[in-house]
Amino acid sequence: MTPGFVAQPSFVSGAVTFDTRVVAPHERIDFWEEHCAEKVVGLRCSCLSEKGLEARYHYFDFGRVKMIDIAGDEHFIERTPHLLRRREKDSAFLTMILNGKVFVNRAGQCVVAEAGDVVLYDTNQAYMHGFPAFARQVIFEIPGEEFRGRFGEWSLRDVVHFGGTTNPARMIPLALQDVMREAQSSGLAGDRAGMALEKKVWDVMETAYSLVNGGVRSSYHAQLLLRARKYIEDHLGDPELSPATIANFMGISLRQLNRLFQGEPLSLVAHIQEKRLEGARRDLLQRGACSVSVSDVCYKWGFKSLAHFSRRFSERYDVSPSHCRRGLPSET
């Protein structure tokens, strides 16, 4: 048994946990495959150890994004073409390596990631993922449909690797470490904490998109983009938020500011609107939202017109704000 493997509680409260060591060694592979299919992804597992597979996971659901903390000794898993058909799953896995090394094989590509690195791939294509020795990783599971809705034609056919020691790629591991620290400190208690962490994961994905698709050309450019996004995030409730106010705060020209957002999935103005709509939707979906008026939510997030807000919200989510608040289905 690997030293340190025994005492690895979930770093957040409320996790669903299972451990192969609760069953006999000869039953562990089947046990792991069954529980992974239920909570993670359909897979086939192999282990060369005579003592049987020693592995465990903690699973936490904080909304549309899930978090799975996996630790285990030497083993590897396969998601074969047969399993793609038998156990369909449409997700992207943003995976932070905490200890050891892992490898991911897909379509002739083999990526080896070490502690501090991040890998990104989807579950719609066959792959292998393995621990050559003891390792631990945290997977942030992102719904594939929403991934494509946000990032258009960004294909995850190839595994994306963000090294933890190389600029500007190391921004992604550092940002995910912040997400995990916040998860630990908040305990993910309540809807608001879960939604806040979900939002942070999407923020990390926006930066990842910029890095992979050429929008970020240097660490300096990446830091400027993050600074602009942070200012926007902090001032979404200000109805006077505009490209001019952002450029003035950052001490750059409007042209420079707009160039920062070239190559991004959304223009600067569209990015501001999207973030406001996301915030309004989070508020409307919270427990007790019926006690808050739609107009209050509208003006809280910087919209100047209730009619404009309702129209944009309905166009974006295919449901009116009032229907969203009551948890009703779309109106089409």
Short mmCIF file of C-alpha atoms in Angstrom, two decimals:
data_model
loop_
_atom_site.label_atom_id
_atom_site.label_comp_id
_atom_site.label_asym_id
_atom_site.label_seq_id
_atom_site.Cartn_x
_atom_site.Cartn_y
_atom_site.Cartn_z
CA MET A 1 0.00 0.00 0.00
CA THR A 2 1.45 3.35 -1.04
CA PRO A 3 2.48 5.55 1.91
CA GLY A 4 0.16 8.54 2.12
CA PHE A 5 -2.55 6.86 0.08
CA VAL A 6 -4.47 5.80 3.20
CA ALA A 7 -4.92 9.29 4.60
CA GLN A 8 -6.31 11.23 1.67
CA PRO A 9 -9.67 12.64 2.66
CA SER A 10 -11.62 14.76 0.27
CA PHE A 11 -10.39 18.35 0.27
CA VAL A 12 -14.04 19.46 0.26
CA SER A 13 -16.96 18.34 2.37
CA GLY A 14 -19.98 16.51 1.02
CA ALA A 15 -18.13 14.33 -1.47
CA VAL A 16 -19.40 10.95 -2.66
CA THR A 17 -16.49 8.59 -1.97
CA PHE A 18 -15.62 5.04 -2.87
CA ASP A 19 -12.45 2.98 -2.40
CA THR A 20 -11.48 -0.33 -4.01
CA ARG A 21 -9.88 -1.53 -0.77
CA VAL A 22 -13.29 -2.26 0.72
CA VAL A 23 -13.55 -5.35 -1.51
CA ALA A 24 -11.32 -8.38 -2.09
CA PRO A 25 -8.35 -7.86 -4.47
CA HIS A 26 -9.84 -10.06 -7.21
CA GLU A 27 -13.06 -7.99 -7.21
CA ARG A 28 -11.46 -4.55 -7.39
CA ILE A 29 -11.24 -4.08 -11.15
CA ASP A 30 -14.94 -4.82 -11.64
CA PHE A 31 -15.75 -2.63 -8.63
CA TRP A 32 -13.75 0.30 -10.05
CA GLU A 33 -15.23 -0.02 -13.53
CA GLU A 34 -18.77 -0.15 -12.17
CA HIS A 35 -18.44 2.93 -9.97
CA CYS A 36 -16.48 4.94 -12.54
CA ALA A 37 -19.20 4.23 -15.11
CA GLU A 38 -21.76 5.55 -12.64
CA LYS A 39 -20.03 8.81 -11.70
CA VAL A 40 -17.11 9.45 -14.07
CA VAL A 41 -17.07 7.70 -17.45
CA GLY A 42 -17.51 4.21 -18.90
CA LEU A 43 -14.09 2.56 -19.06
CA ARG A 44 -12.10 -0.67 -18.98
CA CYS A 45 -9.38 -0.95 -16.34
CA SER A 46 -6.18 -3.02 -16.09
CA CYS A 47 -3.71 -3.42 -13.24
CA LEU A 48 -0.49 -5.46 -13.10
CA SER A 49 -0.14 -5.52 -9.32
CA GLU A 50 -0.60 -8.88 -7.60
CA LYS A 51 -2.19 -7.13 -4.62
CA GLY A 52 -4.99 -5.83 -6.82
CA LEU A 53 -6.01 -2.29 -7.70
CA GLU A 54 -5.77 0.22 -4.88
CA ALA A 55 -7.62 3.37 -5.90
CA ARG A 56 -10.27 5.73 -4.62
CA TYR A 57 -12.20 8.77 -5.74
CA HIS A 58 -14.11 11.64 -4.19
CA TYR A 59 -16.87 13.03 -6.40
CA PHE A 60 -18.56 16.38 -5.93
CA ASP A 61 -21.35 17.91 -7.97
CA PHE A 62 -21.45 21.70 -7.94
CA GLY A 63 -23.91 22.20 -10.76
CA ARG A 64 -23.21 21.76 -14.43
CA VAL A 65 -19.53 21.23 -13.61
CA LYS A 66 -18.42 18.20 -11.56
CA MET A 67 -15.19 17.65 -9.65
CA ILE A 68 -13.58 14.22 -9.19
CA ASP A 69 -10.49 13.72 -7.01
CA ILE A 70 -8.83 10.40 -7.97
CA ALA A 71 -5.82 8.73 -6.34
CA GLY A 72 -4.44 5.29 -7.04
CA ASP A 73 -1.49 2.99 -7.51
CA GLU A 74 -0.28 1.75 -10.89
CA HIS A 75 -3.12 1.08 -13.33
CA PHE A 76 -4.46 2.28 -16.65
CA ILE A 77 -7.91 2.69 -18.16
CA GLU A 78 -9.22 2.55 -21.72
CA ARG A 79 -12.23 4.23 -23.24
CA THR A 80 -12.54 2.08 -26.35
CA PRO A 81 -14.71 2.65 -29.45
CA HIS A 82 -17.04 -0.06 -28.10
CA LEU A 83 -17.46 1.82 -24.81
CA LEU A 84 -18.03 5.08 -26.67
CA ARG A 85 -21.12 3.48 -28.18
CA ARG A 86 -22.20 1.46 -25.15
CA ARG A 87 -21.72 4.16 -22.51
CA GLU A 88 -22.12 7.52 -24.21
CA LYS A 89 -20.79 10.55 -22.39
CA ASP A 90 -20.35 14.05 -23.76
CA SER A 91 -17.91 15.88 -21.50
CA ALA A 92 -14.56 17.62 -21.48
CA PHE A 93 -12.10 16.69 -18.72
CA LEU A 94 -9.89 19.51 -17.42
CA THR A 95 -7.47 17.52 -15.25
CA MET A 96 -4.96 18.84 -12.71
CA ILE A 97 -2.14 16.47 -11.70
CA LEU A 98 -1.44 16.75 -7.96
CA ASN A 99 1.05 13.91 -7.39
CA GLY A 100 3.10 11.58 -9.56
CA LYS A 101 2.91 11.26 -13.34
CA VAL A 102 0.09 10.27 -15.69
CA PHE A 103 -0.09 9.56 -19.38
CA VAL A 104 -2.88 10.08 -21.90
CA ASN A 105 -2.83 8.29 -25.27
CA ARG A 106 -5.10 9.30 -28.12
CA ALA A 107 -4.90 8.87 -31.91
CA GLY A 108 -1.14 8.30 -32.00
CA GLN A 109 -0.45 11.03 -29.45
CA CYS A 110 1.03 10.28 -26.02
CA VAL A 111 1.12 13.06 -23.43
CA VAL A 112 3.00 12.59 -20.15
CA ALA A 113 1.96 15.04 -17.45
CA GLU A 114 3.63 15.58 -14.09
CA ALA A 115 2.52 17.07 -10.79
CA GLY A 116 1.56 20.69 -11.41
CA ASP A 117 0.51 20.11 -15.04
CA VAL A 118 -2.98 20.19 -16.55
CA VAL A 119 -4.36 18.13 -19.44
CA LEU A 120 -7.59 18.71 -21.35
CA TYR A 121 -9.44 16.21 -23.55
CA ASP A 122 -12.99 15.05 -24.25
CA THR A 123 -14.81 11.76 -23.72
CA ASN A 124 -16.27 11.51 -27.22
CA GLN A 125 -13.18 9.87 -28.72
CA ALA A 126 -11.23 6.77 -27.70
CA TYR A 127 -8.30 7.23 -25.34
CA MET A 128 -6.11 5.58 -22.69
CA HIS A 129 -5.22 7.22 -19.38
CA GLY A 130 -2.79 5.69 -16.93
CA PHE A 131 -0.87 5.98 -13.69
CA PRO A 132 2.60 4.34 -14.12
CA ALA A 133 2.96 4.50 -10.32
CA PHE A 134 1.04 6.14 -7.50
CA ALA A 135 -0.58 9.37 -8.69
CA ARG A 136 -3.38 11.75 -7.79
CA GLN A 137 -5.39 14.04 -10.04
CA VAL A 138 -8.47 16.24 -9.87
CA ILE A 139 -10.81 16.23 -12.87
CA PHE A 140 -13.15 19.13 -13.55
CA GLU A 141 -15.85 17.62 -15.75
CA ILE A 142 -17.41 20.13 -18.14
CA PRO A 143 -20.58 19.39 -20.16
CA GLY A 144 -19.68 18.99 -23.82
CA GLU A 145 -22.73 20.79 -25.15
CA GLU A 146 -22.01 23.88 -23.09
CA PHE A 147 -18.31 23.69 -23.97
CA ARG A 148 -19.18 23.83 -27.67
CA GLY A 149 -21.76 26.55 -27.03
CA ARG A 150 -19.11 28.75 -25.45
CA PHE A 151 -16.11 27.93 -27.61
CA GLY A 152 -17.60 27.16 -31.01
CA GLU A 153 -15.47 24.89 -33.14
CA TRP A 154 -12.63 24.39 -30.64
CA SER A 155 -11.87 20.72 -31.26
CA LEU A 156 -10.42 18.52 -28.52
CA ARG A 157 -9.36 15.80 -30.94
CA ASP A 158 -5.81 16.19 -29.60
CA VAL A 159 -4.97 16.16 -25.91
CA VAL A 160 -4.07 19.68 -24.74
CA HIS A 161 -1.19 19.89 -22.25
CA PHE A 162 -0.52 22.93 -20.05
CA GLY A 163 2.88 22.61 -18.36
CA GLY A 164 3.14 23.81 -14.79
CA THR A 165 6.58 25.40 -15.22
CA THR A 166 6.37 27.12 -18.62
CA ASN A 167 4.95 30.57 -19.35
CA PRO A 168 2.29 31.42 -20.34
CA ALA A 169 0.83 27.86 -20.11
CA ARG A 170 1.43 27.69 -16.35
CA MET A 171 -1.39 30.22 -15.90
CA ILE A 172 -3.86 27.34 -16.26
CA PRO A 173 -2.42 25.13 -13.47
CA LEU A 174 -2.05 28.17 -11.21
CA ALA A 175 -5.66 29.21 -11.83
CA LEU A 176 -6.94 25.68 -11.12
CA GLN A 177 -4.95 25.59 -7.89
CA ASP A 178 -6.82 28.74 -6.86
CA VAL A 179 -10.13 27.03 -7.69
CA MET A 180 -9.21 24.05 -5.51
CA ARG A 181 -8.12 26.28 -2.63
CA GLU A 182 -11.43 28.11 -2.79
CA ALA A 183 -13.30 24.80 -2.89
CA GLN A 184 -11.45 23.71 0.22
CA SER A 185 -12.07 26.95 2.12
CA SER A 186 -15.74 27.21 1.16
CA GLY A 187 -16.53 23.52 1.56
CA LEU A 188 -18.87 24.06 -1.40
CA ALA A 189 -21.66 24.74 1.06
CA GLY A 190 -24.83 25.94 -0.62
CA ASP A 191 -25.88 26.83 -4.14
CA ARG A 192 -24.04 30.15 -4.20
CA ALA A 193 -20.63 28.62 -3.40
CA GLY A 194 -21.13 25.91 -6.01
CA MET A 195 -22.14 28.41 -8.69
CA ALA A 196 -19.19 30.66 -7.84
CA LEU A 197 -16.75 27.79 -8.26
CA GLU A 198 -18.42 26.69 -11.47
CA LYS A 199 -17.97 30.22 -12.79
CA LYS A 200 -14.27 30.16 -11.90
CA VAL A 201 -13.80 26.92 -13.84
CA TRP A 202 -15.34 28.56 -16.91
CA ASP A 203 -13.01 31.54 -16.40
CA VAL A 204 -10.06 29.13 -16.49
CA MET A 205 -11.45 27.62 -19.68
CA GLU A 206 -11.65 31.06 -21.30
CA THR A 207 -7.95 31.59 -20.59
CA ALA A 208 -7.17 28.10 -21.89
CA TYR A 209 -9.04 28.89 -25.09
CA SER A 210 -7.00 32.06 -25.54
CA LEU A 211 -3.73 30.17 -25.08
CA VAL A 212 -4.58 27.29 -27.40
CA ASN A 213 -6.18 29.30 -30.18
CA GLY A 214 -3.54 31.99 -30.48
CA GLY A 215 -5.36 34.82 -28.74
CA VAL A 216 -2.60 35.04 -26.12
CA ARG A 217 0.86 35.64 -27.56
CA SER A 218 2.91 36.20 -24.40
CA SER A 219 2.72 36.25 -20.61
CA TYR A 220 2.37 40.04 -20.75
CA HIS A 221 -0.56 39.79 -23.15
CA ALA A 222 -2.15 37.11 -20.97
CA GLN A 223 -1.83 39.26 -17.86
CA LEU A 224 -3.41 42.24 -19.64
CA LEU A 225 -6.33 40.08 -20.75
CA LEU A 226 -6.81 38.72 -17.23
CA ARG A 227 -6.69 42.25 -15.82
CA ALA A 228 -9.36 43.39 -18.27
CA ARG A 229 -11.57 40.41 -17.45
CA LYS A 230 -11.13 41.00 -13.72
CA TYR A 231 -12.15 44.65 -14.06
CA ILE A 232 -15.19 43.65 -16.10
CA GLU A 233 -16.14 41.02 -13.52
CA ASP A 234 -15.89 43.51 -10.67
CA HIS A 235 -18.00 46.15 -12.46
CA LEU A 236 -20.75 44.14 -14.15
CA GLY A 237 -23.33 45.85 -11.97
CA ASP A 238 -22.27 49.29 -13.18
CA PRO A 239 -24.58 50.34 -16.04
CA GLU A 240 -21.85 52.71 -17.27
CA LEU A 241 -19.33 49.90 -17.81
CA SER A 242 -18.07 50.24 -21.38
CA PRO A 243 -14.95 49.70 -23.51
CA ALA A 244 -14.02 53.33 -22.83
CA THR A 245 -14.15 52.97 -19.03
CA ILE A 246 -12.16 49.72 -19.19
CA ALA A 247 -9.49 51.23 -21.45
CA ASN A 248 -9.26 54.28 -19.19
CA PHE A 249 -8.76 52.09 -16.11
CA MET A 250 -6.06 50.03 -17.81
CA GLY A 251 -4.28 53.04 -19.28
CA ILE A 252 -4.43 51.75 -22.85
CA SER A 253 -6.21 52.88 -26.00
CA LEU A 254 -9.54 51.51 -27.17
CA ARG A 255 -7.74 49.99 -30.14
CA GLN A 256 -5.31 48.15 -27.86
CA LEU A 257 -8.18 46.95 -25.69
CA ASN A 258 -10.15 45.59 -28.63
CA ARG A 259 -7.02 43.87 -29.94
CA LEU A 260 -6.75 42.02 -26.61
CA PHE A 261 -10.06 40.33 -27.40
CA GLN A 262 -9.18 39.42 -30.98
CA GLY A 263 -9.20 35.65 -31.29
CA GLU A 264 -11.48 35.29 -28.28
CA PRO A 265 -14.82 33.49 -28.70
CA LEU A 266 -16.65 36.79 -28.06
CA SER A 267 -15.94 40.43 -28.80
CA LEU A 268 -15.43 42.76 -25.83
CA VAL A 269 -19.01 44.09 -25.86
CA ALA A 270 -20.46 40.60 -26.31
CA HIS A 271 -18.23 39.32 -23.47
CA ILE A 272 -19.64 41.94 -21.09
CA GLN A 273 -23.21 41.05 -22.04
CA GLU A 274 -22.54 37.32 -21.67
CA LYS A 275 -21.09 37.76 -18.18
CA ARG A 276 -24.07 39.86 -17.12
CA LEU A 277 -26.51 37.26 -18.43
CA GLU A 278 -24.61 34.47 -16.67
CA GLY A 279 -24.77 36.36 -13.38
CA ALA A 280 -28.48 37.04 -13.77
CA ARG A 281 -29.15 33.40 -14.58
CA ARG A 282 -27.24 32.24 -11.49
CA ASP A 283 -29.35 34.54 -9.31
CA LEU A 284 -32.62 33.40 -10.90
CA LEU A 285 -31.75 29.72 -10.41
CA GLN A 286 -30.89 30.02 -6.72
CA ARG A 287 -33.19 28.73 -4.03
CA GLY A 288 -35.48 31.50 -2.85
CA ALA A 289 -35.19 33.41 -6.12
CA CYS A 290 -38.98 33.79 -6.27
CA SER A 291 -38.73 36.38 -3.50
CA VAL A 292 -36.62 38.61 -5.78
CA SER A 293 -38.17 40.46 -8.69
CA VAL A 294 -36.86 40.05 -12.22
CA SER A 295 -36.34 43.81 -12.41
CA ASP A 296 -34.11 43.69 -9.31
CA VAL A 297 -31.96 41.04 -10.97
CA CYS A 298 -31.92 43.02 -14.21
CA TYR A 299 -30.61 46.22 -12.64
CA LYS A 300 -28.25 44.41 -10.26
CA TRP A 301 -26.32 43.15 -13.29
CA GLY A 302 -26.03 46.50 -15.03
CA PHE A 303 -28.83 46.32 -17.58
CA LYS A 304 -30.49 49.69 -18.14
CA SER A 305 -33.75 48.35 -19.58
CA LEU A 306 -35.91 45.49 -18.32
CA ALA A 307 -37.27 44.92 -21.82
CA HIS A 308 -33.75 44.72 -23.27
CA PHE A 309 -32.66 42.35 -20.50
CA SER A 310 -35.67 40.05 -20.98
CA ARG A 311 -35.15 39.92 -24.74
CA ARG A 312 -31.42 39.15 -24.50
CA PHE A 313 -31.97 36.59 -21.74
CA SER A 314 -34.65 34.77 -23.76
CA GLU A 315 -32.44 34.77 -26.86
CA ARG A 316 -29.49 33.35 -24.91
CA TYR A 317 -31.22 30.70 -22.81
CA ASP A 318 -34.42 30.01 -24.76
CA VAL A 319 -36.49 30.79 -21.68
CA SER A 320 -37.76 34.04 -20.18
CA PRO A 321 -36.25 35.31 -16.90
CA SER A 322 -39.52 34.71 -15.05
CA HIS A 323 -39.77 31.14 -16.34
CA CYS A 324 -36.12 30.53 -15.45
CA ARG A 325 -36.75 31.72 -11.89
CA ARG A 326 -39.60 29.25 -11.48
CA GLY A 327 -37.57 26.42 -12.98
CA LEU A 328 -39.94 26.02 -15.92
CA PRO A 329 -38.89 24.48 -19.26
CA SER A 330 -38.08 26.54 -22.33
CA GLU A 331 -40.93 28.20 -24.15
CA THR A 332 -40.23 26.74 -27.59
#
